[in-house]
mmCIF file of C-alpha atoms in Angstrom:
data_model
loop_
_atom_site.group_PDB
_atom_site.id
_atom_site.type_symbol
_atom_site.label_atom_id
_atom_site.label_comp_id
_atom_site.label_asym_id
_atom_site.label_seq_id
_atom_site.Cartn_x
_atom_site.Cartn_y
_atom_site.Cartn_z
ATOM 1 C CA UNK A 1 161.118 119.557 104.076
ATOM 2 C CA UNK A 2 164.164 119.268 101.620
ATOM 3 C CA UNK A 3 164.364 120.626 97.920
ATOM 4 C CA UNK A 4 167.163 118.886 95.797
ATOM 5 C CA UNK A 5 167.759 120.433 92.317
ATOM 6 C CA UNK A 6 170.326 118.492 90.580
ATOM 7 C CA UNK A 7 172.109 120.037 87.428
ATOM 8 C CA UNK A 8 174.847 119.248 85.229
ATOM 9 C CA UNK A 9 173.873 116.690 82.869
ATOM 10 C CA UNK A 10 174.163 116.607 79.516
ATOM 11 C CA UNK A 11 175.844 115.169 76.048
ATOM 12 C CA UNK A 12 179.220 113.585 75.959
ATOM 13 C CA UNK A 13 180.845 111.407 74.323
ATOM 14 C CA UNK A 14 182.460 108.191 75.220
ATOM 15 C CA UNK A 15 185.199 108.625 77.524
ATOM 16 C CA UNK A 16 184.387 111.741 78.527
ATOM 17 C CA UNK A 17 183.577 113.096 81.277
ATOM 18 C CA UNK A 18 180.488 115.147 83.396
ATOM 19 C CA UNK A 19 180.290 116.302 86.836
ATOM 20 C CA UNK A 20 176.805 116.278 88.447
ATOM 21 C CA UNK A 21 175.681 118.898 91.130
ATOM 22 C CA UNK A 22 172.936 118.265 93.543
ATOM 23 C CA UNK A 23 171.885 121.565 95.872
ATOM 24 C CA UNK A 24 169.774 121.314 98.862
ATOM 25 C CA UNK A 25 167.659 123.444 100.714
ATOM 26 C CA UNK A 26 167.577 123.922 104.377
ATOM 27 C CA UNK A 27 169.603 124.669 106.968
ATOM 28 C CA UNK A 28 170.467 120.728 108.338
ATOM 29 C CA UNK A 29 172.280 119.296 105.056
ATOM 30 C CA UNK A 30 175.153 118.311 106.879
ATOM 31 C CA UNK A 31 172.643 115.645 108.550
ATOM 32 C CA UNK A 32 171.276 113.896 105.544
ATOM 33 C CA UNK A 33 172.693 111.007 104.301
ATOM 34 C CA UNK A 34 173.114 111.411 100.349
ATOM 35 C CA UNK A 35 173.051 108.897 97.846
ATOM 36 C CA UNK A 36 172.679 109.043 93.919
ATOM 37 C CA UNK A 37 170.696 106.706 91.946
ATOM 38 C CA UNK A 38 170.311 106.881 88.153
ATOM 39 C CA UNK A 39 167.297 105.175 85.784
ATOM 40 C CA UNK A 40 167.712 104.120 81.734
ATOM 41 C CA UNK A 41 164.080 103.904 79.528
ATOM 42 C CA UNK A 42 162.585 100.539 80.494
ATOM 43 C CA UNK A 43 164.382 99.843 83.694
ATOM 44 C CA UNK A 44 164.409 100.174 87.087
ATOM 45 C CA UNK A 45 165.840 103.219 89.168
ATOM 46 C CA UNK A 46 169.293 101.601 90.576
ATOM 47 C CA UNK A 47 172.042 102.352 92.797
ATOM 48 C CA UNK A 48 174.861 104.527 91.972
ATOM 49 C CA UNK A 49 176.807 105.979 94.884
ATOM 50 C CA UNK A 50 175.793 106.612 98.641
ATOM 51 C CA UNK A 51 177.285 107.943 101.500
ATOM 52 C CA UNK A 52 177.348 106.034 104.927
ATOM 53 C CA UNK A 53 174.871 107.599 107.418
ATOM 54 C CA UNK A 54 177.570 108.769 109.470
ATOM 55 C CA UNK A 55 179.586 110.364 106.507
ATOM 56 C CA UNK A 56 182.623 108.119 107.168
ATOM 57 C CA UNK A 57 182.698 105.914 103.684
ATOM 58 C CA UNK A 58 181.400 106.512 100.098
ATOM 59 C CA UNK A 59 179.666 103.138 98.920
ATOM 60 C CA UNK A 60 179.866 102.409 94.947
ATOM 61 C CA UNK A 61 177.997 100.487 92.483
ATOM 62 C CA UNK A 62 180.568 98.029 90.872
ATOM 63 C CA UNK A 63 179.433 99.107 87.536
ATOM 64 C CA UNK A 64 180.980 102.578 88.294
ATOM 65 C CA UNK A 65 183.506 101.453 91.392
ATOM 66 C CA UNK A 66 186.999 103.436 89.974
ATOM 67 C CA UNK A 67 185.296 105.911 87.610
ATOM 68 C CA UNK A 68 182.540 108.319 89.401
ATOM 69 C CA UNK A 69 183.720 109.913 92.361
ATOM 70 C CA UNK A 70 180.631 111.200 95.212
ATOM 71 C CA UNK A 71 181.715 114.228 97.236
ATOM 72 C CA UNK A 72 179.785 116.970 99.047
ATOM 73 C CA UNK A 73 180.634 120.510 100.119
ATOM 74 C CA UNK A 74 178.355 121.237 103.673
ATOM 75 C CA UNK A 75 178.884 125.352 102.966
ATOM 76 C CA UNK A 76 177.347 125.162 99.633
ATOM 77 C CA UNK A 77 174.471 122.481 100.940
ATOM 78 C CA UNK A 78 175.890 120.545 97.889
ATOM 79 C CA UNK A 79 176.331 117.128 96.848
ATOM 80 C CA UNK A 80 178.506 116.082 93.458
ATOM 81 C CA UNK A 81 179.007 113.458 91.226
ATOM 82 C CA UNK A 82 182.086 113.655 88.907
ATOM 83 C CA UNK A 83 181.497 110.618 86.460
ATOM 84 C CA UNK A 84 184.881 109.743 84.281
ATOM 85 C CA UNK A 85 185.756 107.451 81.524
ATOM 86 C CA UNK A 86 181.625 107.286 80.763
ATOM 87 C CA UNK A 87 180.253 104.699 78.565
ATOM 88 C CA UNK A 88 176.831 104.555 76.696
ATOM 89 C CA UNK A 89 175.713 102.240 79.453
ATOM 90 C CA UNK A 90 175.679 105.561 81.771
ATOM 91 C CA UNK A 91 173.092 106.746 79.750
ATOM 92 C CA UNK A 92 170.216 107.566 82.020
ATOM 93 C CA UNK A 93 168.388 110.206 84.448
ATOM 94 C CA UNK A 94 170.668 110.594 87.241
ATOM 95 C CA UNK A 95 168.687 111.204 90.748
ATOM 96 C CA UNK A 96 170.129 112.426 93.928
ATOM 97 C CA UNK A 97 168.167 111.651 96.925
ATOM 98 C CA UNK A 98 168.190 112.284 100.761
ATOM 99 C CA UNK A 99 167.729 110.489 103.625
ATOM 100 C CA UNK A 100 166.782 111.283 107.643
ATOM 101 C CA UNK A 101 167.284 107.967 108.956
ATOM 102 C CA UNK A 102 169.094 104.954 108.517
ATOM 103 C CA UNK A 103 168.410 102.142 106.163
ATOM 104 C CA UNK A 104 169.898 100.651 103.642
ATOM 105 C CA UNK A 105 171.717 103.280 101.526
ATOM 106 C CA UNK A 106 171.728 101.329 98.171
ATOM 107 C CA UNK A 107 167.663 100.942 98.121
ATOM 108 C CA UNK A 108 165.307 103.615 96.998
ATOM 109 C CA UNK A 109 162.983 103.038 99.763
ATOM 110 C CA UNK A 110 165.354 104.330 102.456
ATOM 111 C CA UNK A 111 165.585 108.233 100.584
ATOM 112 C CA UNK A 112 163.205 110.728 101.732
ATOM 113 C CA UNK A 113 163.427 113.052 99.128
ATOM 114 C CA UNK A 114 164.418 113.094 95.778
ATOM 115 C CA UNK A 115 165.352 115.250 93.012
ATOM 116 C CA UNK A 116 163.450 115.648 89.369
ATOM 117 C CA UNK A 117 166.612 114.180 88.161
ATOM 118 C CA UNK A 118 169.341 115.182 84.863
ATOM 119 C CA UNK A 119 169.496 113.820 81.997
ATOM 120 C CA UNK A 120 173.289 112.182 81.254
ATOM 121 C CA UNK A 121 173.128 110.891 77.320
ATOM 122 C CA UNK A 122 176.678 109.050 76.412
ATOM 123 C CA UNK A 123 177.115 108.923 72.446
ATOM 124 C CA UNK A 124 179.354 105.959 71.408
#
């Protein structure tokens, strides 16, 4: 079993910037594949950032390609998301979520576990 408690969000402004923290429990974190995936009122949970089940790329949605940056620190059983240059268009819940196998890393189906997820609100 895996607990992820995300923290971080908040209220910015546009342009600004917010850096995302995801901790997980247990002792195998370096194992999971992580991925983040965010959700506005009304619409579906999408894609934000994932890494590659082996670890060796960082896979971004277009609509934040060049301006969020995914990283994870192993010792801390930590996963962040530094988000730059935010628009109002970031505004939603931001999820991180786990996953023990393969799959598709940019679908919600493939994630084992998931957050409760932090609210990101960007003021224009």
């Amino acid at each position: 079993q895996v607990q992820l408690v995300e923290s971080g969000g908040g209220l910015v402004q546009a342009g600004g910037s917010l850096r995302l923290s995801c901790a997980a429990s247990g002792r195998t974190f370096s194992s999971y594949a992580m991925g983040w995936f965010r959700q506005a009122p009304g619409k579906e949970r999408e894609f934000v950032t994932a890494f590659s089940w082996m670890g060796s790329s960082t896979y971004y949605a277009d609509s934040v390609k060049g301006r969020f940056t995914m990283s994870r620190d192993n010792a801390k059983n930590t996963v962040y998301l530094q988000m730059n240059s935010l628009k109002p268009e970031d505004t939603a819940v931001y999820f991180c979520a786990a996953r023990v196998r393969g799959g598709a890393y940019y679908v919600t189906n493939s994630y084992d576990y998931w957050g409760q997820g932090t609210q990101v609100t960007v003021s224009s």
